[in-house]
Structures are given as C-alpha cells and as structure tokens.
PDB file of C-alpha atoms in Angstrom:
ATOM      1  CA  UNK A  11      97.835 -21.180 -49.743  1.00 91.00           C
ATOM      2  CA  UNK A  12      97.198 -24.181 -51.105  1.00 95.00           C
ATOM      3  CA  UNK A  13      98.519 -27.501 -49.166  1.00 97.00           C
ATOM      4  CA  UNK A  14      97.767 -31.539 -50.027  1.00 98.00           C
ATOM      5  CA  UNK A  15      98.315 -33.462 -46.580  1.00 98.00           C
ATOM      6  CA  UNK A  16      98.961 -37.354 -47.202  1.00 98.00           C
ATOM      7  CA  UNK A  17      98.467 -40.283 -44.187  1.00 98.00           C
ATOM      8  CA  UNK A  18      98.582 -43.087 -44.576  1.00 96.00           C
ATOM      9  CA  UNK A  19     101.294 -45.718 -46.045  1.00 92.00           C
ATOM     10  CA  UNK A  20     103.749 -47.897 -44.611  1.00 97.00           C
ATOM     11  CA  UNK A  21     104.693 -51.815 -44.717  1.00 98.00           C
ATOM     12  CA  UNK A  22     102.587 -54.421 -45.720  1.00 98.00           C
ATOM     13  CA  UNK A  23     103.460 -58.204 -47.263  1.00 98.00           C
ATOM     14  CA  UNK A  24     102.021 -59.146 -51.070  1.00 98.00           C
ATOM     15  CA  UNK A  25      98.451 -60.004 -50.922  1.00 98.00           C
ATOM     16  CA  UNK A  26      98.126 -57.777 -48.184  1.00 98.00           C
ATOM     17  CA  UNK A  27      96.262 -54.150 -48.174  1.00 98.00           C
ATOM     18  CA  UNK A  28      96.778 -50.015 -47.035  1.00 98.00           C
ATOM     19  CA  UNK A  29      95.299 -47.206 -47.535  1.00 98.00           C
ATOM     20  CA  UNK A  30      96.472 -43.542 -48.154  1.00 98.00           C
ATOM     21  CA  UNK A  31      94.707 -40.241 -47.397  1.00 98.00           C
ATOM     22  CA  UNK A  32      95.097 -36.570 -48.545  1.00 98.00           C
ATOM     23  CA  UNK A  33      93.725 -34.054 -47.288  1.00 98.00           C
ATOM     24  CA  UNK A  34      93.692 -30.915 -49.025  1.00 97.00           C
ATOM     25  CA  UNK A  35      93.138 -26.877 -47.613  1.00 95.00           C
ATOM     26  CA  UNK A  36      93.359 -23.726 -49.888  1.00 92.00           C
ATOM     27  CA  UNK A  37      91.371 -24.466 -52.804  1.00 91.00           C
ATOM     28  CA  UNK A  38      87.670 -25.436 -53.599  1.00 92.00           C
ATOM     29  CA  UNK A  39      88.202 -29.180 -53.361  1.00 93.00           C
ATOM     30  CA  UNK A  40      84.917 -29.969 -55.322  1.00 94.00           C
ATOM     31  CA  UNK A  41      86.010 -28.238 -58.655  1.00 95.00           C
ATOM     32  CA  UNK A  42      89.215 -29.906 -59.231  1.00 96.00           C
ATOM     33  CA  UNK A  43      90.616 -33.616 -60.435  1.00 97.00           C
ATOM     34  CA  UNK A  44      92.151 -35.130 -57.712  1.00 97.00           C
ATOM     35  CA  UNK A  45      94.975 -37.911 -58.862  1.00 98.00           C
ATOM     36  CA  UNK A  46      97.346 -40.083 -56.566  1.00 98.00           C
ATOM     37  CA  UNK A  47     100.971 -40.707 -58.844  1.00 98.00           C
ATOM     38  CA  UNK A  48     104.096 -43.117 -57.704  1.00 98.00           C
ATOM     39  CA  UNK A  49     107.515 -42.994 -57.925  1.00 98.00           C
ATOM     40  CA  UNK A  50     109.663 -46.203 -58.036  1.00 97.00           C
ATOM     41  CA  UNK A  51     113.952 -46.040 -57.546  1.00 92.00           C
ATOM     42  CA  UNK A  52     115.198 -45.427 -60.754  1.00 94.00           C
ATOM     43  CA  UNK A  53     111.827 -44.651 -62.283  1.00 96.00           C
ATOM     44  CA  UNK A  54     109.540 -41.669 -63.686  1.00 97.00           C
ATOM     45  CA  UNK A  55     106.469 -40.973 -61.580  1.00 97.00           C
ATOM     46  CA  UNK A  56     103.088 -42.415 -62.961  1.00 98.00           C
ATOM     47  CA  UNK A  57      99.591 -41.837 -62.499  1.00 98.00           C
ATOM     48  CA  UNK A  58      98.247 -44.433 -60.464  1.00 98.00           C
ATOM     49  CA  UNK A  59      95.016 -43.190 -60.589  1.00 98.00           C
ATOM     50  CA  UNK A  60      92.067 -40.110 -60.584  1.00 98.00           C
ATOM     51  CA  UNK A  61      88.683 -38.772 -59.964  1.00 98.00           C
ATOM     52  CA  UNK A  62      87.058 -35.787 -60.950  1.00 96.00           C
ATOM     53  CA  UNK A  63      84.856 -34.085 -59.017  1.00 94.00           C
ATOM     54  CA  UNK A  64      81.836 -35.368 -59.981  1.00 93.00           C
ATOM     55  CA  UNK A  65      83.499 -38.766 -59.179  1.00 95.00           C
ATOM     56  CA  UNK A  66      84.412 -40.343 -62.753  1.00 97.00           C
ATOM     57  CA  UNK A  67      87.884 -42.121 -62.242  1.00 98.00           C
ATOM     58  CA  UNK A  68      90.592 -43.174 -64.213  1.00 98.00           C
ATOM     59  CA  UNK A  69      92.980 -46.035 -63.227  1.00 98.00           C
ATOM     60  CA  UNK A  70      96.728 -47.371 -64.162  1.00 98.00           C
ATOM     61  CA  UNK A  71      96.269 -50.227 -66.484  1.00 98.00           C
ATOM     62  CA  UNK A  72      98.589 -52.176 -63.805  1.00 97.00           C
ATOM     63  CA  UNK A  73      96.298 -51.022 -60.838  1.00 98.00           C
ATOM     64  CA  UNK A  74      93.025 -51.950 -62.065  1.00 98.00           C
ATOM     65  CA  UNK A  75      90.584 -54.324 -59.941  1.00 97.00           C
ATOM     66  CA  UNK A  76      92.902 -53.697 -56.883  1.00 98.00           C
ATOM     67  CA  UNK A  77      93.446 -50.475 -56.054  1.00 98.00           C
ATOM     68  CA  UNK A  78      90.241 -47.826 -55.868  1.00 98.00           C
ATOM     69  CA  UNK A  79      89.939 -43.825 -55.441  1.00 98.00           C
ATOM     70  CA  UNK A  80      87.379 -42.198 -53.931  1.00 98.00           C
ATOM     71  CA  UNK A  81      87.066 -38.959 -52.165  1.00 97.00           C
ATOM     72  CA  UNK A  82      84.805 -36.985 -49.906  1.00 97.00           C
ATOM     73  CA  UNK A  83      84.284 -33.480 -51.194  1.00 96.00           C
ATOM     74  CA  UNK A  84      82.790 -32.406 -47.869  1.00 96.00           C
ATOM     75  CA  UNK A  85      85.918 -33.278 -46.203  1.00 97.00           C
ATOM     76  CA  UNK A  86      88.457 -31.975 -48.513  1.00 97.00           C
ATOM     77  CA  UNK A  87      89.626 -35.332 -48.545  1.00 98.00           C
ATOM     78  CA  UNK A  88      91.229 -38.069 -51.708  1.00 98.00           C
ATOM     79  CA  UNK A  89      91.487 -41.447 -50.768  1.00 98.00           C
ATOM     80  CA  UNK A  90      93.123 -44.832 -52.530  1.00 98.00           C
ATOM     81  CA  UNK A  91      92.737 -47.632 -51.155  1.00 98.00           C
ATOM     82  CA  UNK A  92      95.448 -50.726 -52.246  1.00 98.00           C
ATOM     83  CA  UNK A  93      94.452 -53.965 -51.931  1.00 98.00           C
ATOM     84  CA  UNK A  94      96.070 -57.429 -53.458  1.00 98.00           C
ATOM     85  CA  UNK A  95      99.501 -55.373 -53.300  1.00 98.00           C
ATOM     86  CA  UNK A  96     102.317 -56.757 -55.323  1.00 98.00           C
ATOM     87  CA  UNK A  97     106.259 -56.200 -54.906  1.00 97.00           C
ATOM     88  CA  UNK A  98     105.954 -53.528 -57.569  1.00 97.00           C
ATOM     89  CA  UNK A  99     103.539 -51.558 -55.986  1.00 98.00           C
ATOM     90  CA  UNK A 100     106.180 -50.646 -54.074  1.00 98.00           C
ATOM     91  CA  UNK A 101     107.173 -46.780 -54.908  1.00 98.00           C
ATOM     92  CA  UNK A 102     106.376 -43.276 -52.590  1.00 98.00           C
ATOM     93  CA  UNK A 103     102.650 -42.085 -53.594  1.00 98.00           C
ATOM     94  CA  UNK A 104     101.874 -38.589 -54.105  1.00 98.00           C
ATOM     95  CA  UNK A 105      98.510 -36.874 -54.470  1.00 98.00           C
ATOM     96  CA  UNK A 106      98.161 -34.136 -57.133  1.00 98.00           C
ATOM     97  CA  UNK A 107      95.840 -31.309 -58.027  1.00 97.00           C
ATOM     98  CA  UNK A 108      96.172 -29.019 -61.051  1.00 92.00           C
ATOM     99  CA  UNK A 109      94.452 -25.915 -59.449  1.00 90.00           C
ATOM    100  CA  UNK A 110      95.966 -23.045 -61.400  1.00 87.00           C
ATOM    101  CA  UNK A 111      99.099 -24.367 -60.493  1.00 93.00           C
ATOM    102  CA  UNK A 112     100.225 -28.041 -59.665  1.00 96.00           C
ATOM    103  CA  UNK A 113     100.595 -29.031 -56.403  1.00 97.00           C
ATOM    104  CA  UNK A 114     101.647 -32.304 -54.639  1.00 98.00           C
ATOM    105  CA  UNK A 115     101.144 -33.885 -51.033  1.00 98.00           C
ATOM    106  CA  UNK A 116     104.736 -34.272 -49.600  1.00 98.00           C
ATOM    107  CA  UNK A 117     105.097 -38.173 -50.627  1.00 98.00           C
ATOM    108  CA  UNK A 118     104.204 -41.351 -48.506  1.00 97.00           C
ATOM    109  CA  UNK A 119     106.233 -44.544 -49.141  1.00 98.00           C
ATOM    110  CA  UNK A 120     104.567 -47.697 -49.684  1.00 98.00           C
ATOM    111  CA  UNK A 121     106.481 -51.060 -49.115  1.00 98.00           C
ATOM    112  CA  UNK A 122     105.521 -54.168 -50.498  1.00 98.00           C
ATOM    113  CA  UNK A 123     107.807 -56.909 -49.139  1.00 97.00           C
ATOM    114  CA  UNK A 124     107.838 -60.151 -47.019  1.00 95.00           C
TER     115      UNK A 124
END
C-alpha cells in the first residue's frame, strides 16, 4: 500500500520562509520522480516542482531561485523548501508520485500573508 505523508506548512509573512516534507512507504522510493504540485481557490493544481531519482529537478517558471527540492532516498523522504514567499505562493501543496498509479500526500496549506 502505497502512502505519501506531508509535514510541514503553515503561516508565514512575504519575504519570509517554510518548509514541507513527504514521506513516502509502499514503493521503492529511489526509482520514481518525486514532484510537489499547488492548488490555489479557484485555480487548477500546478507543478511547483520535481526531482528524479537520480536528483535532476525541474522547477515552476514562477518558483525559480526561491523555492528548492531535494530528497533523501535513504529516508523515503521529498523535501521543498520555500524561501522569499510571496502572497501567491499561497495555495495547499501536494506531493505526487506516478508509481504504476498516481498517488498524492493528503495536502498541506501554505499561507502567505501579513
């Protein structure tokens, strides 16, 4: 059974910084693309970000030079780190894997407000 695990999230003001975690059980972690999407009111969810498992990422346009992803195949574990957040960055941030079937960590809402 396959199950992503986010952490991580919360309130911060502009300029300010969080980080989110997702652990993952159920599959070989090393094989797979790991990606971390968001999901604005009123908008489609977008890839914010990804990294294979060799490590080669892939960021948003919108996200680059602020955000990073990195993970730890030893601990099963994604990570993206946010830093220099913006108002729009607000959104609830899943993590993804496309391991014969997609699954997603169970959301973790990111507020960017003063």
């Amino acid at each position: 059974q396959v199950q992503l695990v986010q952490s991580g999230g919360g309130l911060v003001r502009p300029g300010g910084s969080l980080g989110l975690s997702c652990a993952a059980s159920g599959i070989i972690f090393r094989w797979y693309t790991m990606g971390w999407y968001r999901q604005a009111p009123g908008k489609q969810r977008e890839l914010v970000a990804s990294i294979t498992g060799g490590g080669t990422t892939n960021y948003a346009d919108s996200v680059k030079g602020r955000f990073s992803i990195s993970r730890d195949n030893a601990k099963k574990t994604v990570y993206l780190q946010m830093n220099s957040l913006k108002p729009e960055d607000t959104a609830v941030y899943y993590c993804k894997v496309d391991a014969r079937e997609t699954y997603w960590g169970q959301g973790t809402q990111v507020t960017v407000s003063s």
